[in-house]
Short mmCIF file of C-alpha atoms in Angstrom, two decimals:
data_model
loop_
_atom_site.label_atom_id
_atom_site.label_comp_id
_atom_site.label_asym_id
_atom_site.label_seq_id
_atom_site.Cartn_x
_atom_site.Cartn_y
_atom_site.Cartn_z
CA MET H 1 -27.38 -37.66 -15.67
CA LYS H 2 -27.88 -34.16 -14.49
CA ALA H 3 -26.29 -31.05 -15.74
CA SER H 4 -24.38 -30.71 -13.02
CA ASP H 5 -22.64 -33.97 -12.11
CA VAL H 6 -21.14 -33.37 -16.60
CA VAL H 7 -20.19 -29.81 -15.16
CA VAL H 8 -17.92 -32.17 -12.40
CA SER H 9 -17.08 -34.56 -14.83
CA CYS H 10 -16.10 -32.18 -16.99
CA LEU H 11 -13.49 -30.50 -14.73
CA GLU H 12 -11.99 -33.25 -13.43
CA ASN H 13 -11.54 -34.10 -17.51
CA GLU H 14 -9.63 -31.12 -17.61
CA GLY H 15 -7.37 -32.52 -14.22
CA VAL H 16 -8.71 -30.05 -11.50
CA GLU H 17 -8.44 -30.63 -7.83
CA TYR H 18 -9.14 -27.65 -6.39
CA ILE H 19 -11.91 -25.20 -6.55
CA PHE H 20 -12.19 -22.23 -3.94
CA GLY H 21 -15.57 -20.70 -3.89
CA ILE H 22 -18.44 -20.06 -1.44
CA ILE H 23 -21.72 -21.82 -2.15
CA GLY H 24 -25.08 -19.77 -2.85
CA LYS H 25 -28.68 -20.58 -3.62
CA GLU H 26 -27.90 -20.88 -7.47
CA VAL H 27 -24.78 -23.68 -7.21
CA LEU H 28 -26.23 -26.01 -4.99
CA ASP H 29 -27.21 -28.34 -7.93
CA LEU H 30 -22.82 -28.08 -9.08
CA ALA H 31 -21.71 -27.75 -4.86
CA HIS H 32 -24.41 -30.67 -4.84
CA SER H 33 -22.16 -32.64 -7.70
CA LEU H 34 -19.09 -31.76 -6.66
CA SER H 35 -19.70 -33.28 -2.80
CA ALA H 36 -19.45 -36.41 -4.78
CA SER H 37 -16.18 -36.55 -6.43
CA GLU H 38 -12.73 -38.23 -6.02
CA LYS H 39 -10.78 -35.89 -7.74
CA ILE H 40 -11.56 -32.94 -7.57
CA LYS H 41 -11.39 -30.46 -3.34
CA TYR H 42 -14.05 -28.02 -2.63
CA ILE H 43 -11.95 -25.18 -0.35
CA PRO H 44 -14.76 -23.36 1.03
CA VAL H 45 -13.43 -19.24 1.75
CA ARG H 46 -14.28 -15.98 3.38
CA HIS H 47 -15.07 -13.90 0.64
CA GLU H 48 -14.43 -14.33 -3.34
CA GLN H 49 -12.06 -12.27 -3.49
CA GLY H 50 -9.81 -14.47 -1.63
CA ALA H 51 -11.47 -17.16 -4.62
CA ALA H 52 -10.09 -15.46 -7.23
CA PHE H 53 -6.96 -14.79 -5.56
CA MET H 54 -6.12 -18.37 -4.27
CA ALA H 55 -7.10 -19.98 -8.25
CA ASP H 56 -4.64 -16.49 -9.24
CA VAL H 57 -2.16 -17.98 -7.21
CA TYR H 58 -2.54 -21.12 -7.85
CA GLY H 59 -2.44 -21.41 -11.36
CA ARG H 60 0.85 -19.28 -11.46
CA ILE H 61 2.70 -21.89 -9.29
CA SER H 62 1.19 -25.39 -10.93
CA GLY H 63 1.20 -24.34 -14.25
CA LYS H 64 -2.78 -25.22 -14.83
CA PRO H 65 -5.87 -23.02 -14.33
CA GLY H 66 -6.58 -22.38 -10.89
CA VAL H 67 -10.58 -23.01 -10.72
CA CYS H 68 -12.95 -20.26 -8.42
CA MET H 69 -16.82 -20.52 -7.86
CA ALA H 70 -19.31 -18.22 -7.16
CA THR H 71 -23.16 -17.47 -7.01
CA LEU H 72 -24.70 -14.52 -8.95
CA GLY H 73 -25.07 -10.96 -8.09
CA PRO H 74 -22.93 -10.34 -5.28
CA GLY H 75 -21.02 -13.19 -5.18
CA ALA H 76 -20.09 -12.65 -8.57
CA THR H 77 -19.44 -9.15 -8.05
CA ASN H 78 -16.96 -10.28 -5.35
CA LEU H 79 -15.08 -12.12 -7.17
CA LEU H 80 -14.85 -9.13 -10.19
CA THR H 81 -11.37 -7.29 -8.58
CA GLY H 82 -9.31 -11.17 -8.00
CA ILE H 83 -10.54 -12.26 -11.50
CA ALA H 84 -9.42 -8.89 -13.28
CA SER H 85 -6.21 -8.86 -11.53
CA ALA H 86 -5.63 -12.95 -13.05
CA ASN H 87 -6.32 -11.57 -15.97
CA LEU H 88 -3.95 -8.79 -16.35
CA ASP H 89 -1.58 -10.69 -15.31
CA TYR H 90 -1.46 -13.48 -17.72
CA SER H 91 -3.27 -16.37 -14.82
CA PRO H 92 -5.31 -19.58 -15.69
CA VAL H 93 -8.45 -18.64 -13.99
CA ILE H 94 -11.58 -20.56 -14.68
CA ALA H 95 -14.48 -18.75 -12.60
CA LEU H 96 -17.74 -21.26 -12.31
CA ILE H 97 -20.86 -18.44 -11.44
CA GLY H 98 -24.25 -19.47 -10.68
CA GLN H 99 -26.86 -17.54 -12.34
CA THR H 100 -30.87 -16.64 -12.02
CA GLY H 101 -32.39 -19.64 -14.99
CA LEU H 102 -32.87 -18.45 -18.45
CA ASP H 103 -36.25 -18.50 -17.89
CA LYS H 104 -36.56 -15.44 -15.61
CA GLN H 105 -33.78 -13.69 -16.91
CA HIS H 106 -36.05 -10.92 -19.25
CA LYS H 107 -37.34 -10.12 -15.76
CA HIS H 108 -36.06 -7.52 -13.17
CA VAL H 109 -35.66 -10.67 -10.49
CA HIS H 110 -33.71 -10.75 -7.49
CA GLN H 111 -30.08 -9.89 -7.47
CA TYR H 112 -29.87 -10.75 -11.19
CA ILE H 113 -27.31 -8.49 -13.23
CA ASP H 114 -25.96 -9.45 -16.96
CA ILE H 115 -22.35 -11.50 -15.31
CA GLU H 116 -21.23 -11.81 -19.27
CA LYS H 117 -21.04 -8.37 -20.01
CA VAL H 118 -19.65 -7.43 -16.30
CA PHE H 119 -16.82 -9.49 -16.44
CA GLU H 120 -16.81 -9.66 -19.93
CA PRO H 121 -13.56 -7.07 -20.52
CA VAL H 122 -11.64 -8.72 -17.63
CA THR H 123 -11.63 -11.80 -18.79
CA LYS H 124 -9.95 -13.66 -22.07
CA TRP H 125 -14.19 -15.05 -22.42
CA SER H 126 -17.35 -14.41 -20.48
CA VAL H 127 -19.50 -17.27 -21.43
CA GLN H 128 -22.76 -18.10 -20.55
CA ILE H 129 -24.07 -21.93 -20.65
CA LYS H 130 -27.60 -21.51 -22.68
CA ALA H 131 -28.24 -25.24 -23.30
CA ALA H 132 -27.31 -28.25 -21.14
CA ASN H 133 -25.63 -29.86 -24.05
CA MET H 134 -23.27 -27.46 -24.69
CA ILE H 135 -21.35 -27.74 -20.87
CA PRO H 136 -18.36 -29.97 -22.63
CA GLU H 137 -17.57 -27.79 -25.71
CA ILE H 138 -17.88 -24.78 -23.86
CA ILE H 139 -16.03 -26.18 -20.70
CA ARG H 140 -12.83 -27.98 -22.82
CA LYS H 141 -13.20 -24.44 -25.23
CA SER H 142 -12.91 -22.42 -21.81
CA PHE H 143 -9.66 -24.53 -20.34
CA ARG H 144 -8.11 -24.60 -23.76
CA ILE H 145 -8.01 -20.65 -24.40
CA ALA H 146 -7.14 -19.90 -19.73
CA SER H 147 -4.19 -21.47 -20.76
CA GLU H 148 -3.20 -20.78 -24.30
CA GLU H 149 -0.42 -18.08 -24.68
CA LYS H 150 -1.37 -15.28 -23.69
CA PRO H 151 -2.89 -17.15 -20.56
CA GLY H 152 -5.95 -15.48 -18.37
CA ALA H 153 -9.15 -15.26 -17.13
CA VAL H 154 -12.32 -16.97 -18.41
CA VAL H 155 -15.64 -17.06 -16.26
CA ILE H 156 -18.83 -19.41 -16.80
CA GLN H 157 -21.78 -19.16 -16.83
CA ILE H 158 -24.16 -21.24 -15.02
CA PRO H 159 -28.30 -21.07 -14.62
CA GLU H 160 -29.77 -22.52 -12.26
CA ASN H 161 -32.43 -24.46 -14.46
CA ILE H 162 -29.85 -25.53 -16.79
CA ALA H 163 -27.45 -27.57 -14.28
CA MET H 164 -31.08 -29.36 -12.99
CA GLU H 165 -31.85 -30.58 -16.17
CA ASN H 166 -30.62 -34.07 -17.32
CA VAL H 167 -28.52 -34.67 -20.19
CA THR H 168 -25.94 -36.93 -21.60
CA THR H 169 -23.42 -35.37 -23.16
CA LYS H 170 -19.72 -36.84 -22.21
CA PRO H 171 -15.91 -35.19 -21.89
CA ILE H 172 -14.23 -33.88 -24.81
CA ALA H 173 -10.75 -35.34 -24.56
CA VAL H 174 -8.48 -33.20 -23.70
CA SER H 175 -5.57 -32.30 -26.33
CA SER H 176 -2.22 -30.53 -25.48
CA LEU H 177 -1.21 -27.06 -27.18
CA PRO H 178 0.26 -26.70 -30.37
CA LYS H 179 3.79 -25.68 -30.03
CA SER H 180 5.00 -23.33 -33.87
CA VAL H 181 8.32 -21.91 -33.65
CA PRO H 182 8.81 -18.55 -36.13
CA ALA H 183 10.14 -18.85 -39.73
CA ALA H 184 13.65 -19.96 -40.25
CA GLU H 185 13.78 -16.59 -42.68
CA ALA H 186 12.92 -14.77 -39.46
CA LEU H 187 15.82 -16.66 -37.25
CA LYS H 188 18.55 -15.04 -39.91
CA LEU H 189 17.50 -11.67 -39.86
CA ALA H 190 17.70 -11.70 -36.24
CA ALA H 191 20.59 -13.33 -36.50
CA GLN H 192 21.88 -11.04 -38.81
CA LEU H 193 20.86 -7.92 -37.17
CA LEU H 194 22.24 -9.00 -33.50
CA ASN H 195 25.88 -10.06 -35.19
CA GLN H 196 26.04 -6.32 -36.62
CA SER H 197 25.35 -4.98 -33.10
CA LEU H 198 27.83 -4.05 -30.53
CA ARG H 199 25.95 -3.19 -27.65
CA PRO H 200 22.68 -5.81 -27.53
CA PHE H 201 21.02 -6.07 -23.90
CA ILE H 202 18.58 -8.28 -23.29
CA LEU H 203 15.38 -7.60 -22.14
CA VAL H 204 13.46 -10.89 -19.87
CA GLY H 205 9.96 -11.23 -18.81
CA ASN H 206 7.19 -13.49 -17.49
CA GLU H 207 6.18 -15.24 -20.50
CA VAL H 208 9.49 -16.99 -19.71
CA ILE H 209 8.56 -18.55 -16.94
CA ARG H 210 5.14 -19.22 -18.55
CA GLN H 211 6.03 -20.80 -21.54
CA GLU H 212 8.67 -23.28 -18.98
CA ALA H 213 11.87 -21.83 -20.98
CA VAL H 214 14.53 -21.09 -18.23
CA LYS H 215 17.12 -22.93 -18.81
CA GLU H 216 16.62 -21.93 -22.70
CA VAL H 217 16.43 -17.68 -21.50
CA GLN H 218 19.39 -19.40 -19.32
CA THR H 219 21.70 -20.96 -22.53
CA PHE H 220 20.63 -18.07 -24.72
CA ILE H 221 22.17 -15.58 -21.80
CA GLU H 222 24.88 -17.23 -21.49
CA ASN H 223 26.49 -17.28 -24.75
CA LEU H 224 25.90 -14.08 -26.26
CA GLY H 225 27.59 -12.85 -22.87
CA SER H 226 25.13 -9.49 -22.68
CA PRO H 227 24.29 -7.07 -19.94
CA VAL H 228 20.33 -8.99 -19.38
CA ALA H 229 17.38 -7.71 -17.30
CA GLN H 230 14.15 -8.75 -15.94
CA SER H 231 11.12 -7.75 -15.16
CA PHE H 232 9.04 -7.91 -11.74
CA MET H 233 7.58 -10.96 -12.26
CA ALA H 234 10.53 -12.54 -13.86
CA LYS H 235 12.78 -12.23 -11.17
CA GLY H 236 14.65 -15.26 -10.59
CA ILE H 237 15.58 -16.10 -14.04
CA LEU H 238 19.31 -15.57 -13.23
CA PRO H 239 20.95 -16.52 -10.11
CA LYS H 240 21.56 -13.53 -7.95
CA ALA H 241 25.26 -13.64 -8.73
CA HIS H 242 25.55 -14.37 -12.54
CA PRO H 243 28.08 -11.83 -13.85
CA GLN H 244 25.29 -10.42 -16.31
CA ASN H 245 22.66 -9.95 -14.45
CA PHE H 246 21.66 -6.53 -13.76
CA TYR H 247 18.59 -7.00 -11.97
CA THR H 248 15.20 -5.43 -12.18
CA PHE H 249 13.73 -2.71 -14.68
CA GLY H 250 9.89 -1.22 -13.99
CA PHE H 251 10.38 1.16 -11.63
CA ASN H 252 9.01 4.72 -11.83
CA GLN H 253 11.51 6.40 -10.13
CA LYS H 254 15.56 5.63 -10.04
CA ASP H 255 15.01 2.87 -12.23
CA TYR H 256 18.99 3.20 -12.92
CA VAL H 257 19.67 0.09 -15.21
CA LEU H 258 17.75 2.39 -18.46
CA LYS H 259 20.78 3.57 -18.70
CA GLY H 260 22.42 0.67 -20.07
CA PHE H 261 19.05 -0.04 -21.76
CA GLU H 262 20.01 3.63 -24.12
CA GLU H 263 23.87 2.87 -24.40
CA ALA H 264 22.35 -0.60 -26.16
CA ASP H 265 21.72 -0.37 -29.72
CA LEU H 266 19.81 -3.37 -30.07
CA LEU H 267 17.11 -4.42 -26.96
CA ILE H 268 16.50 -8.24 -27.03
CA VAL H 269 13.20 -8.35 -25.47
CA ILE H 270 12.51 -11.66 -24.65
CA GLY H 271 8.76 -12.52 -23.05
CA PHE H 272 8.06 -9.56 -22.22
CA ASP H 273 4.46 -8.38 -21.08
CA ILE H 274 3.64 -4.10 -21.86
CA ARG H 275 1.47 -4.63 -19.22
CA GLU H 276 4.42 -4.91 -16.73
CA LYS H 277 5.80 -1.28 -18.11
CA LEU H 278 4.97 0.48 -21.14
CA PRO H 279 8.29 0.69 -23.16
CA SER H 280 7.23 4.86 -22.99
CA GLU H 281 9.13 4.97 -20.05
CA TRP H 282 12.29 1.70 -20.63
CA ASN H 283 13.26 3.05 -24.32
CA MET H 284 12.82 6.34 -24.62
CA LYS H 285 15.86 6.52 -27.04
CA LYS H 286 13.58 3.83 -29.22
CA VAL H 287 16.87 1.88 -29.45
CA PRO H 288 15.84 -1.29 -32.14
CA VAL H 289 14.26 -4.26 -30.62
CA ILE H 290 14.26 -7.63 -31.89
CA HIS H 291 10.81 -9.23 -30.38
CA ILE H 292 11.22 -12.75 -29.21
CA SER H 293 8.31 -14.24 -27.88
CA ALA H 294 4.84 -16.98 -28.54
CA SER H 295 2.97 -13.68 -29.54
CA ALA H 296 3.29 -10.82 -32.25
CA ALA H 297 4.60 -7.08 -31.07
CA ASP H 298 1.91 -4.71 -29.98
CA VAL H 299 2.96 -1.48 -31.87
CA ASP H 300 4.07 1.40 -29.75
CA GLU H 301 6.17 3.52 -30.98
CA CYS H 302 8.94 3.21 -28.34
CA TYR H 303 9.06 -0.37 -29.22
CA PRO H 304 10.35 -0.11 -32.76
CA VAL H 305 10.67 -4.14 -33.71
CA LYS H 306 13.01 -4.68 -36.73
CA VAL H 307 12.12 -8.63 -36.37
CA GLU H 308 9.94 -10.72 -34.28
CA LEU H 309 10.52 -14.35 -33.78
CA VAL H 310 6.90 -15.47 -33.11
CA GLY H 311 6.73 -18.40 -31.50
CA ASN H 312 6.55 -21.04 -27.81
CA LEU H 313 9.78 -19.65 -26.46
CA LYS H 314 11.15 -23.56 -25.32
CA GLU H 315 11.15 -24.28 -28.63
CA SER H 316 12.61 -21.42 -30.33
CA LEU H 317 15.37 -20.25 -28.22
CA PRO H 318 17.12 -23.29 -29.77
CA LEU H 319 16.54 -22.95 -33.32
CA PHE H 320 18.19 -19.18 -32.71
CA LEU H 321 21.22 -19.77 -31.49
CA LYS H 322 21.50 -22.14 -34.45
CA ASN H 323 22.09 -19.46 -36.89
CA GLU H 324 25.79 -18.75 -35.29
CA ILE H 325 25.31 -15.64 -33.28
CA LYS H 326 28.37 -13.82 -31.94
CA PRO H 327 28.68 -13.76 -28.56
CA LYS H 328 28.59 -9.63 -28.12
CA HIS H 329 30.10 -9.39 -24.09
CA TRP H 330 30.04 -6.12 -23.15
CA LEU H 331 29.41 -3.91 -20.48
CA PRO H 332 27.45 -0.38 -19.88
CA ALA H 333 29.46 2.55 -18.57
CA GLY H 334 30.04 4.13 -15.30
CA ASP H 335 30.14 1.29 -13.41
CA LEU H 336 26.18 1.08 -13.82
CA LYS H 337 26.05 -3.03 -12.24
CA ASN H 338 27.80 -1.28 -8.41
CA ARG H 339 25.68 1.21 -8.91
CA ILE H 340 22.14 -1.16 -9.17
CA VAL H 341 23.18 -3.02 -6.16
CA GLU H 342 24.29 0.01 -3.92
CA SER H 343 20.94 1.76 -4.61
CA TYR H 344 18.58 -1.16 -4.23
CA SER H 345 20.09 -2.41 -1.51
CA ILE H 346 21.11 -5.71 -3.31
CA VAL H 347 23.66 -6.44 -0.98
CA GLU H 348 23.84 -5.34 2.66
CA LYS H 349 26.03 -3.09 3.73
CA VAL H 350 29.27 -3.89 5.87
CA GLY H 351 28.21 -2.35 9.43
CA ASP H 352 24.65 -1.49 8.37
CA ASP H 353 22.34 -0.68 11.79
CA SER H 354 19.54 -3.25 12.81
CA SER H 355 16.50 -1.64 12.54
CA LEU H 356 13.60 -3.18 10.81
CA THR H 357 13.93 -1.24 7.70
CA ILE H 358 11.72 -3.13 4.90
CA GLU H 359 15.63 -3.29 2.42
CA HIS H 360 17.08 -5.20 6.03
CA ILE H 361 13.52 -7.12 6.24
CA LEU H 362 14.34 -8.50 2.58
CA GLN H 363 17.62 -9.36 3.17
CA ALA H 364 17.08 -10.97 6.16
CA ILE H 365 14.27 -13.16 3.98
CA GLU H 366 17.12 -13.54 1.10
CA ARG H 367 19.08 -14.90 3.71
CA ALA H 368 16.78 -17.28 5.43
CA GLN H 369 14.80 -18.48 2.24
CA THR H 370 16.02 -22.29 1.19
CA GLU H 371 16.03 -23.34 -2.11
CA ASP H 372 11.55 -23.94 -2.44
CA THR H 373 10.77 -20.72 -0.89
CA ILE H 374 8.14 -18.88 -2.40
CA VAL H 375 7.58 -15.30 -1.45
CA ILE H 376 4.24 -13.77 -2.16
CA SER H 377 3.68 -9.63 -2.26
CA ASP H 378 0.56 -7.20 -1.41
CA VAL H 379 0.70 -4.51 -3.13
CA GLY H 380 2.03 -1.03 -1.48
CA SER H 381 5.29 0.74 -1.45
CA HIS H 382 6.62 -2.50 0.13
CA LYS H 383 6.65 -3.45 -3.65
CA ILE H 384 8.63 -1.43 -5.21
CA SER H 385 11.17 -2.26 -2.35
CA VAL H 386 10.53 -6.15 -3.00
CA ALA H 387 11.07 -6.15 -6.88
CA ARG H 388 13.97 -4.07 -5.98
CA THR H 389 16.40 -6.10 -3.05
CA TYR H 390 14.31 -9.12 -2.80
CA GLN H 391 16.86 -12.46 -5.43
CA PRO H 392 14.62 -15.38 -4.99
CA LYS H 393 16.91 -18.29 -5.42
CA HIS H 394 15.45 -19.49 -8.91
CA ALA H 395 12.24 -18.17 -11.58
CA ASN H 396 8.44 -18.09 -10.16
CA GLN H 397 9.23 -17.67 -6.28
CA LEU H 398 7.95 -14.14 -6.30
CA ILE H 399 4.85 -13.13 -7.23
CA ILE H 400 4.18 -9.96 -7.78
CA SER H 401 0.47 -8.74 -8.73
CA ASN H 402 1.46 -5.76 -11.80
CA GLY H 403 -1.33 -5.81 -14.18
CA PHE H 404 -3.69 -5.17 -11.89
CA ALA H 405 -1.47 -4.22 -9.59
CA SER H 406 -4.42 -4.97 -6.27
CA MET H 407 -3.82 -4.43 -2.65
CA GLY H 408 -5.09 -8.04 -0.41
CA ILE H 409 -3.96 -11.19 -2.86
CA SER H 410 -0.40 -12.08 -0.38
CA ILE H 411 -2.70 -14.11 2.45
CA PRO H 412 -4.96 -15.74 -0.10
CA GLY H 413 -2.21 -16.22 -2.59
CA ALA H 414 0.07 -17.46 0.04
CA ILE H 415 -3.00 -20.29 0.42
CA GLY H 416 -3.30 -20.64 -3.59
CA ALA H 417 0.12 -21.64 -3.80
CA LYS H 418 0.51 -23.48 -0.52
CA VAL H 419 -2.58 -25.85 -2.02
CA ALA H 420 -0.59 -25.70 -5.38
CA ALA H 421 2.91 -26.45 -3.67
CA PRO H 422 2.74 -27.92 -0.15
CA GLU H 423 5.87 -29.05 0.78
CA LYS H 424 7.59 -25.46 -0.64
CA THR H 425 8.19 -22.86 2.48
CA VAL H 426 5.90 -19.97 1.59
CA ILE H 427 6.45 -15.56 2.93
CA CYS H 428 4.31 -13.84 2.36
CA ILE H 429 5.05 -10.00 3.18
CA THR H 430 2.25 -7.53 3.06
CA GLY H 431 1.32 -3.86 4.30
CA ASP H 432 -1.44 -3.15 7.48
CA GLY H 433 -4.25 -1.93 4.65
CA GLY H 434 -3.53 -5.32 2.40
CA ALA H 435 -3.20 -7.49 4.83
CA LEU H 436 -6.68 -6.67 6.78
CA MET H 437 -8.77 -6.92 3.23
CA ASN H 438 -8.03 -10.53 3.50
CA PHE H 439 -7.04 -11.47 6.86
CA SER H 440 -10.44 -13.52 7.45
CA GLU H 441 -8.58 -15.98 4.85
CA LEU H 442 -6.73 -17.28 7.86
CA GLU H 443 -9.99 -19.30 8.84
CA THR H 444 -9.69 -20.92 5.57
CA ALA H 445 -5.69 -21.47 6.17
CA LYS H 446 -6.16 -22.49 9.77
CA ARG H 447 -9.22 -24.86 8.63
CA LEU H 448 -7.02 -26.61 5.42
CA GLY H 449 -3.82 -27.15 8.33
CA LEU H 450 -1.62 -24.95 6.07
CA SER H 451 1.84 -23.41 7.10
CA PHE H 452 2.96 -20.04 5.66
CA ILE H 453 4.98 -16.85 7.00
CA ILE H 454 3.11 -13.32 7.49
CA ILE H 455 5.57 -10.46 7.39
CA LEU H 456 3.24 -7.56 8.56
CA LEU H 457 4.19 -4.38 8.07
CA ASP H 458 2.70 -2.14 10.34
CA ASN H 459 2.89 1.81 9.52
CA SER H 460 -0.90 2.86 10.50
CA MET H 461 -1.10 4.52 6.69
CA LEU H 462 -0.85 3.55 2.98
CA LYS H 463 2.69 4.65 2.79
CA LEU H 464 2.64 4.44 -0.79
CA GLU H 465 0.22 7.33 -1.46
CA VAL H 466 1.64 9.30 1.68
CA ASP H 467 5.10 9.80 -0.46
CA MET H 468 2.97 10.41 -3.34
CA MET H 469 1.02 13.12 -1.86
CA LYS H 470 4.23 14.49 -0.06
CA ARG H 471 6.51 14.83 -3.03
CA LYS H 472 3.61 16.01 -5.13
CA PHE H 473 1.46 18.27 -2.78
CA ALA H 474 3.91 17.97 0.14
CA ASN H 475 1.52 16.93 2.67
CA SER H 476 -0.97 14.04 2.18
CA PHE H 477 -5.03 13.74 3.42
CA GLY H 478 -7.26 10.75 3.66
CA VAL H 479 -4.42 8.21 3.95
CA THR H 480 -4.03 6.78 7.72
CA PHE H 481 -5.87 5.30 10.16
CA THR H 482 -5.29 3.11 13.30
CA ASN H 483 -4.36 -0.44 13.46
CA PRO H 484 -6.30 -3.42 15.73
CA ASP H 485 -3.39 -5.69 17.86
CA PHE H 486 -2.50 -7.96 14.62
CA ILE H 487 -0.91 -10.63 17.77
CA GLN H 488 -4.30 -10.15 19.57
CA LEU H 489 -6.63 -10.50 16.43
CA ALA H 490 -3.86 -13.48 15.47
CA ALA H 491 -4.18 -15.63 18.38
CA SER H 492 -8.18 -15.64 18.02
CA TYR H 493 -7.35 -17.19 14.01
CA GLY H 494 -5.20 -19.67 16.20
CA VAL H 495 -2.00 -17.97 14.68
CA LYS H 496 1.29 -17.95 16.17
CA ALA H 497 2.17 -13.99 15.90
CA MET H 498 5.33 -12.28 17.38
CA LYS H 499 6.76 -8.86 17.45
CA PRO H 500 10.34 -7.87 16.23
CA THR H 501 11.82 -4.40 17.28
CA ASN H 502 15.18 -4.44 15.59
CA THR H 503 16.61 -7.14 12.63
CA ILE H 504 18.23 -9.48 14.55
CA GLU H 505 15.15 -10.24 16.47
CA PHE H 506 13.37 -10.31 13.37
CA GLU H 507 16.12 -12.92 11.25
CA ALA H 508 15.81 -15.08 14.60
CA MET H 509 11.84 -14.78 14.68
CA LEU H 510 12.01 -15.66 10.56
CA THR H 511 14.27 -19.19 11.38
CA GLU H 512 12.33 -20.61 13.77
CA ALA H 513 9.08 -19.79 12.03
CA ILE H 514 10.74 -21.68 8.86
CA LYS H 515 11.05 -24.21 11.09
CA LEU H 516 7.22 -24.80 11.97
CA LYS H 517 6.47 -26.69 9.57
CA ASN H 518 2.52 -27.04 10.77
CA GLU H 519 2.10 -23.89 12.11
CA ILE H 520 0.72 -19.84 10.02
CA VAL H 521 2.89 -17.51 12.04
CA LEU H 522 2.82 -13.47 11.68
CA LEU H 523 5.44 -11.51 12.53
CA ASP H 524 4.08 -8.04 13.23
CA THR H 525 6.96 -5.19 12.17
CA ARG H 526 6.48 -1.90 12.96
CA LEU H 527 9.19 0.18 10.17
CA ILE H 528 10.79 2.65 10.99
#
């Protein structure tokens, strides 16, 4: 059997259903082998960055590694941003990259760079296959590394000459990852510390979603009765109207929930990744911490851990509750929750106007959303508004690029989400800057027959940078541009496009778009 056939057999063995990518000379053998697979669908895209973003969001929604593919040189480096984004957001991704043959790598040959070193800083593992008989072990190890906590990206280089070799190896059986639990003594100490506290505050992060521990966290929250705040990427773990829900933390400005953290005498931090926000920005008073995670706590002066409960969250939290934990019902002073609700525009003000603001748009999306709506936010000033205002129905229904915070993720991300969950309604929110970075992937989406909604915030500027520069220098520079006619541009891709002028029109158009199950719809909105 040819080595590239073995690669495909190994991918099938791992349960891979889709590969996003662009074919080049050094992956021709792999592409030929993929063409014979009855289990894997290869999806050609328009840019490798788009392929990596698709694999990233596919991984977040499906819970299993997304796979992307590229050739050497510029194909590989085009993947880099999306791979780094996936890795910093702990999304499981496998990248297959063609490479110059081993017999030529000592020379200065066409398009050759050391891909292994290039990707090393932005992956969990970057490896080159140096012998065909290594393929099954490397692929099995790669999927295991990409999936185990904390998940991330793995890059596998396949030299051209290796892919063509004959080999007799076979895939290695897939084994499940072990699930550890905290030691009984640690659980007892944590319970004692919690029972001694008067005002514990619960902080919840994205690891809860990754470990499918949402119900267990909800049960813990209900039993304890204390206030709860969620990171950007953990939104939806609590329903919007839940009395303990103090919404989101992690903002640079107007992070009102921090008043509650400061009033607390103990922080119970469950599945939070400090890449989402450094403790020095939300625990300035160094309130003591109970750290509950599958991974040991990071060393940080502003994260004073008193007890660590290290283990699988789904298994650990029920064990913690067995330690006779006393309810701790309390509320921060100063009517804090209502202040957050008002300042974050979580509830629409009575008699508000119908102008097209980002808050009005998000409130309209919330009214129109169904139980299975997935919203994907690109990066820009609107991302902060999404994190503050928008409340998804359930966990893992709001996808935000936060660790690497890369613009351009939303349109390819919508494709990845729709491939992973074709029955769900997908809405992506993007600024004009981020949209035009990967607008060409609309051709990919149309070719696949996908349907989703694009809400394009059209203001001819990088508004986040405009706002930051005005605060710092009182003016801005180099952050404005002109835009194409998005209605005509969308039409050229066969995409239905509409241009609302107020919130009433926007909501009517959005409702219509949601009903169109076989269309991609773009709503070109110019914010005030």
